[in-house]
mmCIF file of C-alpha atoms and ligand atoms in Angstrom:
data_model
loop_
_atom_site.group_PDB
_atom_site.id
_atom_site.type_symbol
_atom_site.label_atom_id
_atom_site.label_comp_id
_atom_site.label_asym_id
_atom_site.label_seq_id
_atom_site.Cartn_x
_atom_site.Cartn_y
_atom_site.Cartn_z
ATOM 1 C CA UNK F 139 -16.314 -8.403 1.923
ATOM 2 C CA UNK F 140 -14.452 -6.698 4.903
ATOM 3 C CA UNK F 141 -11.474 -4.934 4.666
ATOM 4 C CA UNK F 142 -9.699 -4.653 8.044
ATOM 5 C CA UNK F 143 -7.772 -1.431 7.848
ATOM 6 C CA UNK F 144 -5.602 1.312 10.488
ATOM 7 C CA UNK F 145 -6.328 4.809 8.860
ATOM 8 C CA UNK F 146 -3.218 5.625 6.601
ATOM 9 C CA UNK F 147 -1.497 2.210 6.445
ATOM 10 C CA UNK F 148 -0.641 0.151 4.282
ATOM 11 C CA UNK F 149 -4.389 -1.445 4.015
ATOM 12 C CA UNK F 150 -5.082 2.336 2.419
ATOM 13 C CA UNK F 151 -4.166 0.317 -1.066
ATOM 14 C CA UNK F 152 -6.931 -2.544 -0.585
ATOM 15 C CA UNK F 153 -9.144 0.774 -0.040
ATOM 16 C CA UNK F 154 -7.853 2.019 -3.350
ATOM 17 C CA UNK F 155 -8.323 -1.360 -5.337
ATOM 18 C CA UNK F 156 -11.720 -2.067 -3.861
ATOM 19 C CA UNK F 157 -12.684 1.545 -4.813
ATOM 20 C CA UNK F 158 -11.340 1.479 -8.352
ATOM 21 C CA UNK F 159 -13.157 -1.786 -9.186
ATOM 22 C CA UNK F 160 -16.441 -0.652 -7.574
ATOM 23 C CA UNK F 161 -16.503 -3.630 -5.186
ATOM 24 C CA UNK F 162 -19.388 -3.523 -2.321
ATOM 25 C CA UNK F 163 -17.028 -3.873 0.956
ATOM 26 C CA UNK F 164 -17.378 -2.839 4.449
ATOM 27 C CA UNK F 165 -13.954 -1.528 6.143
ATOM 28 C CA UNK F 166 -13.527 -2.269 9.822
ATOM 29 C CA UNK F 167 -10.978 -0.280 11.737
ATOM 30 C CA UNK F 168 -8.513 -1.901 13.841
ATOM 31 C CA UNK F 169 -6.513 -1.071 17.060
ATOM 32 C CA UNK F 170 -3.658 -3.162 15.960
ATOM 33 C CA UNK F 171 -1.996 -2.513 19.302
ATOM 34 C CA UNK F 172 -5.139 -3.873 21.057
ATOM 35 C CA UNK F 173 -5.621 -6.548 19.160
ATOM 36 C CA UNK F 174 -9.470 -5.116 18.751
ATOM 37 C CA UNK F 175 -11.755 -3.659 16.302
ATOM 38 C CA UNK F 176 -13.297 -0.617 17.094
ATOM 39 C CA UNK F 177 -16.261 -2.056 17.800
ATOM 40 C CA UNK F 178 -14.055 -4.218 20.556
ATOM 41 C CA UNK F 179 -14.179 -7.340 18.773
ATOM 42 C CA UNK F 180 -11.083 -9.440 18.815
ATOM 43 C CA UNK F 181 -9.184 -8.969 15.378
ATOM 44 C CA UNK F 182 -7.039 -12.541 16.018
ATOM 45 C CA UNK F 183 -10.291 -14.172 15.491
ATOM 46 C CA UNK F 184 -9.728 -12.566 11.856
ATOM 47 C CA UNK F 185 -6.092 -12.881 11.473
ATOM 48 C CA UNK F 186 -3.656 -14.044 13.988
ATOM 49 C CA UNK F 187 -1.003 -12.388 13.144
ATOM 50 C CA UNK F 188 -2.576 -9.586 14.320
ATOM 51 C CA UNK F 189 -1.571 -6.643 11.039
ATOM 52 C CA UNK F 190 -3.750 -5.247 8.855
ATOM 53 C CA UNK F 191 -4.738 -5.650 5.877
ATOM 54 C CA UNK F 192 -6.798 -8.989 6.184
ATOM 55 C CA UNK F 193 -10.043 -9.610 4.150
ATOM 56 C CA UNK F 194 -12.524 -11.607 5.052
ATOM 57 C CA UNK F 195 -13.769 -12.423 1.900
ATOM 58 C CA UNK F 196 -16.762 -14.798 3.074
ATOM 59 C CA UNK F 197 -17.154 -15.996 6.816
ATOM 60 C CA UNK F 198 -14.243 -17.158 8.119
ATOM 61 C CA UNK F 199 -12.146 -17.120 5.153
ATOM 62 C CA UNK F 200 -9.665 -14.301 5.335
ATOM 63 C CA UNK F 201 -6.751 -13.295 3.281
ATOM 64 C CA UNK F 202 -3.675 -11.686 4.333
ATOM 65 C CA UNK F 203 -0.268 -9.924 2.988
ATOM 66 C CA UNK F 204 -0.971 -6.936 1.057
ATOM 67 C CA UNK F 205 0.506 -8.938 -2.170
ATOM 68 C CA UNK F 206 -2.062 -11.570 -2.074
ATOM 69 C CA UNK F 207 -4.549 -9.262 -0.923
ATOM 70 C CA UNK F 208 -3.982 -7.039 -3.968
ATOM 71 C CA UNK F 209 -3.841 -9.790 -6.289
ATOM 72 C CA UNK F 210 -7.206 -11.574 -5.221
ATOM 73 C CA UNK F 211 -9.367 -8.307 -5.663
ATOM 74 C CA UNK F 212 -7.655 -7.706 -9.036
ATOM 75 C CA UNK F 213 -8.418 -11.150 -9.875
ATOM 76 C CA UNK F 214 -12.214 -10.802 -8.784
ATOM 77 C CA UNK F 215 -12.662 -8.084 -11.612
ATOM 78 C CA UNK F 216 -10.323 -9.199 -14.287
ATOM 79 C CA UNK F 217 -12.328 -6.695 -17.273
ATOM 80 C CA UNK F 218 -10.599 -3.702 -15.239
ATOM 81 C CA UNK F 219 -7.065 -5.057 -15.861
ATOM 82 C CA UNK F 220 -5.438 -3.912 -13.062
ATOM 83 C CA UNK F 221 -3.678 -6.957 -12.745
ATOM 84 C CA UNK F 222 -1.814 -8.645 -16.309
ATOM 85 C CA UNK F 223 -3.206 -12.136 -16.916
ATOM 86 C CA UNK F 224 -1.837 -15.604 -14.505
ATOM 87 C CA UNK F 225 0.874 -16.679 -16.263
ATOM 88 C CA UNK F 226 2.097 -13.808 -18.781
ATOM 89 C CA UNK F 227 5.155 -12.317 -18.388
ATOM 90 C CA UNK F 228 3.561 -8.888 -17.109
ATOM 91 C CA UNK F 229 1.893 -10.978 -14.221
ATOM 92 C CA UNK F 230 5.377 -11.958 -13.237
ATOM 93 C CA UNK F 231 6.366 -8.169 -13.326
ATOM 94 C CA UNK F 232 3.742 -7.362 -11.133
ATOM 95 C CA UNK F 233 4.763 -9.757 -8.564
ATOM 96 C CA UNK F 234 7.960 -8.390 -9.059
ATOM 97 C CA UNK F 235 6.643 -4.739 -7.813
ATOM 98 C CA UNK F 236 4.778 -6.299 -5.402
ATOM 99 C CA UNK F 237 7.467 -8.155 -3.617
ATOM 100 C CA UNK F 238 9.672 -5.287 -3.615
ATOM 101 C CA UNK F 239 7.249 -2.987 -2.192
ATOM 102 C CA UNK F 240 6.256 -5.537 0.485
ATOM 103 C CA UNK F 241 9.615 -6.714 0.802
ATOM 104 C CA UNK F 242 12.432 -4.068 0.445
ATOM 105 C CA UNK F 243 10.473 -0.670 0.346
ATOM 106 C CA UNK F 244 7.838 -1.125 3.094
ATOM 107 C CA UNK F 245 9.706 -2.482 5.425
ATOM 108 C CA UNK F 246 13.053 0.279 5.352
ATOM 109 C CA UNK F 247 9.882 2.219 6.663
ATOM 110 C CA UNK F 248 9.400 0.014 9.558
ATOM 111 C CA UNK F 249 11.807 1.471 12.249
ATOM 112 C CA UNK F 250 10.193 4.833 11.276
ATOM 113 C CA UNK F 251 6.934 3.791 12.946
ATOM 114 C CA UNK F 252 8.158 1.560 15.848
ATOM 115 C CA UNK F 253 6.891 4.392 18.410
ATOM 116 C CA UNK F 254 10.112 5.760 19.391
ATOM 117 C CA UNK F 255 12.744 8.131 17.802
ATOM 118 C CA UNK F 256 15.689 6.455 16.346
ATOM 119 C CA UNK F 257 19.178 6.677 17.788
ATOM 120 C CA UNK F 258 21.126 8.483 16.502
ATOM 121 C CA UNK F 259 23.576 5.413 15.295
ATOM 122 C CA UNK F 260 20.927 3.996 13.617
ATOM 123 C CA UNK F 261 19.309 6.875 11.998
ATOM 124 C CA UNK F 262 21.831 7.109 9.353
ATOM 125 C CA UNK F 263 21.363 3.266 8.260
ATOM 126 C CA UNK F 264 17.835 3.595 8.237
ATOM 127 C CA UNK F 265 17.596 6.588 6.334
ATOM 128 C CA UNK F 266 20.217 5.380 3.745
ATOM 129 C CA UNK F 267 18.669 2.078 3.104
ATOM 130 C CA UNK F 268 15.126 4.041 2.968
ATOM 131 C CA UNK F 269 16.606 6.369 0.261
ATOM 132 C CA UNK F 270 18.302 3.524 -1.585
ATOM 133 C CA UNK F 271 14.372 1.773 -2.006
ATOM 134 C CA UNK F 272 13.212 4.928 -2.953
ATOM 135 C CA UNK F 273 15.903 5.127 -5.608
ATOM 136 C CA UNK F 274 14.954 1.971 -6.816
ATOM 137 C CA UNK F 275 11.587 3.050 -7.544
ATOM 138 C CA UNK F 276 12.801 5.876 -9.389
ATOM 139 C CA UNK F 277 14.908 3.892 -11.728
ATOM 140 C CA UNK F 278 12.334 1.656 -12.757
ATOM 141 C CA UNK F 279 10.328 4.464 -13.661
ATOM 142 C CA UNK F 280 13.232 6.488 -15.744
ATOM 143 C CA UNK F 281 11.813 5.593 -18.904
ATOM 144 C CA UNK F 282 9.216 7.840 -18.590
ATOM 145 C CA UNK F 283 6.453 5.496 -17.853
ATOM 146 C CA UNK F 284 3.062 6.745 -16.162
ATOM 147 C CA UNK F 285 2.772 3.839 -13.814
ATOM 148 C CA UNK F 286 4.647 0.676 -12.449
ATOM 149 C CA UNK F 287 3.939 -1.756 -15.694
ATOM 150 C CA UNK F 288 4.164 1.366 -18.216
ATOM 151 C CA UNK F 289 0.943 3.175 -18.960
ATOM 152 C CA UNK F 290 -1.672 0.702 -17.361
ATOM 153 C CA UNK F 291 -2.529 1.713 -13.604
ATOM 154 C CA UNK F 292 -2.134 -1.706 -11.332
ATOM 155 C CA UNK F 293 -2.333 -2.786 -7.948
ATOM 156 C CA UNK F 294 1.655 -2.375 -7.570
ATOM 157 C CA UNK F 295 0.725 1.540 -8.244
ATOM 158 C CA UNK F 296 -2.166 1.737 -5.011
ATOM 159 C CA UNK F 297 0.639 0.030 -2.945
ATOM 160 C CA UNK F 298 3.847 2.302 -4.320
ATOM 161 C CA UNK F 299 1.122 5.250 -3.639
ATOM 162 C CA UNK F 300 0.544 4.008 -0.084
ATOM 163 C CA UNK F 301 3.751 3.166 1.144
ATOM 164 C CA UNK F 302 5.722 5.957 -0.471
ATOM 165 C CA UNK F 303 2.684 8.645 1.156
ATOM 166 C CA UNK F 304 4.374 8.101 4.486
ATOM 167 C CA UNK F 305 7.279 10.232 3.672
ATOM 168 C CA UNK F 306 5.073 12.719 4.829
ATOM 169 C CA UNK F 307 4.858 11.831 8.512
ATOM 170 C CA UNK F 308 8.986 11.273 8.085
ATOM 171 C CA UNK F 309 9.879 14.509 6.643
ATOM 172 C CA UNK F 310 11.305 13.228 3.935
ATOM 173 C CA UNK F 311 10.168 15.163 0.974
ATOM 174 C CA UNK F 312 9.920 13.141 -2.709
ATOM 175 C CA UNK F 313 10.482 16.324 -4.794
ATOM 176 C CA UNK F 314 14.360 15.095 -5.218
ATOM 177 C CA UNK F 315 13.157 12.154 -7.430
ATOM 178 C CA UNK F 316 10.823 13.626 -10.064
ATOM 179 C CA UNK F 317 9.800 10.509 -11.822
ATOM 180 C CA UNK F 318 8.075 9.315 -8.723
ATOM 181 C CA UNK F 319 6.663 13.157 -7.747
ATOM 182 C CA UNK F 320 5.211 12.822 -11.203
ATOM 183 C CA UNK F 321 3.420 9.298 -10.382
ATOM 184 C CA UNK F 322 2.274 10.888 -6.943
ATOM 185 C CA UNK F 323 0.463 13.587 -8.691
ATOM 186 C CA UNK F 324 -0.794 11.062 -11.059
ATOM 187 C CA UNK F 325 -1.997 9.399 -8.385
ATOM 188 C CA UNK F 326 -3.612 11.854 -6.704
ATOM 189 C CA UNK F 327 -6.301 12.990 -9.992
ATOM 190 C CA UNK F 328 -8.030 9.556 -9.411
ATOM 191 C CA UNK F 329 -11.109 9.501 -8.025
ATOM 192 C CA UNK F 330 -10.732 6.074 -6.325
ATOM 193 C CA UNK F 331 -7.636 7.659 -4.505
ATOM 194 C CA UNK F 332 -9.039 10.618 -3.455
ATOM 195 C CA UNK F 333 -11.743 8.934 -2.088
ATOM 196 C CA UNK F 334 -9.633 6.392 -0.530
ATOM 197 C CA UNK F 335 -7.599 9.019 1.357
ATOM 198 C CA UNK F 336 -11.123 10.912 2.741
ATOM 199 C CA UNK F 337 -12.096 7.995 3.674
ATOM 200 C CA UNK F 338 -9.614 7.855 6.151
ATOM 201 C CA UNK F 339 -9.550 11.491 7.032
ATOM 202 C CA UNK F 340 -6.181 12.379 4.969
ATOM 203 C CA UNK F 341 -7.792 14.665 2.803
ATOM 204 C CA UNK F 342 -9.582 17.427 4.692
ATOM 205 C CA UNK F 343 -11.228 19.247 1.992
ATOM 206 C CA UNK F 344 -13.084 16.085 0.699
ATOM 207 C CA UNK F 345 -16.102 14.411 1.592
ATOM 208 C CA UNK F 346 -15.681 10.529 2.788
HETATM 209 N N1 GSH K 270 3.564 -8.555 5.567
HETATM 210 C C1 GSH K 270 2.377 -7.795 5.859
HETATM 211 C C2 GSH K 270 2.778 -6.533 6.591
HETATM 212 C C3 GSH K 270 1.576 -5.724 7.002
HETATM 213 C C4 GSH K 270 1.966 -4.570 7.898
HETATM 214 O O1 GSH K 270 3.166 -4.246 8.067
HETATM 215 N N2 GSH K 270 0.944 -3.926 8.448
HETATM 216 C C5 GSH K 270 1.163 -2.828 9.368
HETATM 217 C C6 GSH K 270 0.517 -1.544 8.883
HETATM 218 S S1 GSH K 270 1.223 -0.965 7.360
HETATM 219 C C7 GSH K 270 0.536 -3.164 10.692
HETATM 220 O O2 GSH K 270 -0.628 -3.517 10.771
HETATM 221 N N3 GSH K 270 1.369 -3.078 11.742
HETATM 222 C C8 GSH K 270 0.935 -3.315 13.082
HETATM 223 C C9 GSH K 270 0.763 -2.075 13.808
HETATM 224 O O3 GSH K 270 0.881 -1.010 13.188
HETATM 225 O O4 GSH K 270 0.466 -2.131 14.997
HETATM 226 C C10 GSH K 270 1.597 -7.494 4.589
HETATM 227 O O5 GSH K 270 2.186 -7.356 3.504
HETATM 228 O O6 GSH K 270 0.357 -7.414 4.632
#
């Protein structure tokens, strides 16, 4: 498989996945703004719509949208559960997660990574409907459980990890919502994450 990825976006959670189920895959770094790999091939040969992630899971069959993306590698191992069986209520939760992240959370980053500074009469909607996701998240950990679905590490957790690990390039610091400083932490003590993150050169002190 081939994992077409931008160091530190959100393709970092495909990283994660393919790393915690111990899936052979080659990753192939894209210059989304060039439309190019970095070997200067043309990425809309892989995916059109020109984002990452996209895996090409054979020749010529690739699969976009982090969602399905998630799902399909969690489907390829199912003995590592980190996706609740098709058709159980759990699976439905999941998709749940998943469309929020996608949906609601990833996207009040957006405006943060358009290239420019925000005005100044935006910057307070952006930031409020940011913090508002982030609250979300919070909440629907507030009973105290270690990860998204309660104490089984999923997909929706590399993805929450992902997304919510650009505060750091936004200054906006997570400590105010313990629940999900906790889940970072937690996070952060797996292997498949740590390696993940050297991969891409966001861990200095680690090997790739
Ligand atoms: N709906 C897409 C969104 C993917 C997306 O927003 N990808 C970003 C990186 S996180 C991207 O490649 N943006 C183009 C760019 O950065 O030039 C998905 O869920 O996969």
């Amino acid at each position: 498989m081939l994992l077409y990825f931008k160091p530190a976006a959100c393709s970092l959670a495909s990283r994660i996945v393919l790393l915690e189920l111990g899936l052979p895959f080659e990753a192939v770094e894209v210059d989304t703004q060039a439309g190019r790999t970095k070997a200067g091939a043309d990425y809309r040969r892989a995916n059109p719509k020109g984002y990452v992630p996209a895996l090409e899971i054979e020749p010529g069959v690739v699969i976009t949208e982090n969602p399905a993306v998630l799902q399909y590698l969690a489907d390829r191992a199912p003995e590592a559960r980190l996706a609740p069986a098709a058709g159980t209520l759990d699976r439905v939760r999941l998709q749940e997660w998943l469309n929020f992240i996608s949906a609601e959370l990833h996207k009040a980053f957006s405006p943060y990574f358009h290239g420019h500074a925000l005005e100044a009469s935006e910057k307070a909607r952006v930031e409020a409907t940011l913090l508002r996701r982030i609250d979300d998240v919070e909440t629907g950990l507030a009973d105290g459980r270690s990860f998204l679905l309660g104490e089984t590490f999923s997909v929706a957790d590399a993805y929450l990890f992902v997304v919510l690990n650009w505060t750091n390039f936004i200054g906006v610091d997570l400590a105010r919502w313990p629940r999900i400083s906790a889940f970072m932490k937690r996070m952060l003590a797996r292997p498949a994450v740590r390696k993940a993150l050297a991969a891409e050169g966001l861990l200095q002190d680690e090997a790739a």
